[in-house]
Amino acid sequence: MGLLIDESALERVEVVKGPYSVLYGSQAIGGIVNFITKKGESPDSLYHLN
């Protein structure tokens, strides 16, 4: 597909066949490939500003 994606950042890849233009736009007439990335880690410290 010509995409440069760091595989270690992926949680999963969803491949959905069929017309999904309602959810993903008019270019999704044959299906979609949805790359789900991992959630970021929580910072060790939280800061609150008042």
CSV table of C-alpha atoms in Angstrom, one decimal:
chain,number,residue,atom,x,y,z
A,1,MET,CA,0.0,0.0,0.0
A,2,GLY,CA,3.0,2.3,0.2
A,3,LEU,CA,2.5,3.2,3.9
A,4,LEU,CA,5.4,3.5,6.3
A,5,ILE,CA,4.1,2.4,9.7
A,6,ASP,CA,6.1,1.3,12.7
A,7,GLU,CA,4.8,-2.2,13.3
A,8,SER,CA,5.6,-2.0,17.0
A,9,ALA,CA,3.1,0.9,17.3
A,10,LEU,CA,0.2,-1.2,16.1
A,11,GLU,CA,-2.2,-3.0,18.4
A,12,ARG,CA,-4.2,-4.6,15.5
A,13,VAL,CA,-5.2,-4.2,11.9
A,14,GLU,CA,-8.8,-4.6,10.8
A,15,VAL,CA,-9.7,-5.5,7.3
A,16,VAL,CA,-13.4,-5.0,6.5
A,17,LYS,CA,-14.8,-6.0,3.1
A,18,GLY,CA,-17.8,-4.3,1.5
A,19,PRO,CA,-19.0,-0.7,1.0
A,20,TYR,CA,-18.4,1.3,4.1
A,21,SER,CA,-18.6,4.8,2.6
A,22,VAL,CA,-21.2,5.8,5.3
A,23,LEU,CA,-18.6,5.3,8.0
A,24,TYR,CA,-15.3,6.0,6.2
A,25,GLY,CA,-16.0,8.3,3.3
A,26,SER,CA,-16.8,7.9,-0.4
A,27,GLN,CA,-13.5,6.3,-1.2
A,28,ALA,CA,-14.3,3.1,0.8
A,29,ILE,CA,-16.4,1.4,-1.8
A,30,GLY,CA,-14.6,-1.9,-1.8
A,31,GLY,CA,-13.7,-2.1,1.9
A,32,ILE,CA,-11.3,-0.6,4.4
A,33,VAL,CA,-8.0,-1.4,6.2
A,34,ASN,CA,-8.1,0.2,9.6
A,35,PHE,CA,-4.8,0.5,11.5
A,36,ILE,CA,-5.4,0.6,15.3
A,37,THR,CA,-2.4,2.0,17.2
A,38,LYS,CA,-1.5,1.2,20.7
A,39,LYS,CA,-2.5,3.6,23.4
A,40,GLY,CA,0.3,5.9,24.7
A,41,GLU,CA,1.8,5.2,28.1
A,42,SER,CA,0.8,7.3,31.1
A,43,PRO,CA,3.4,9.9,32.1
A,44,ASP,CA,5.1,9.1,35.4
A,45,SER,CA,4.2,12.5,36.8
A,46,LEU,CA,1.1,14.6,36.3
A,47,TYR,CA,1.2,18.4,36.5
A,48,HIS,CA,-1.7,20.7,37.4
A,49,LEU,CA,-1.5,24.4,36.8
A,50,ASN,CA,-3.9,26.9,38.4
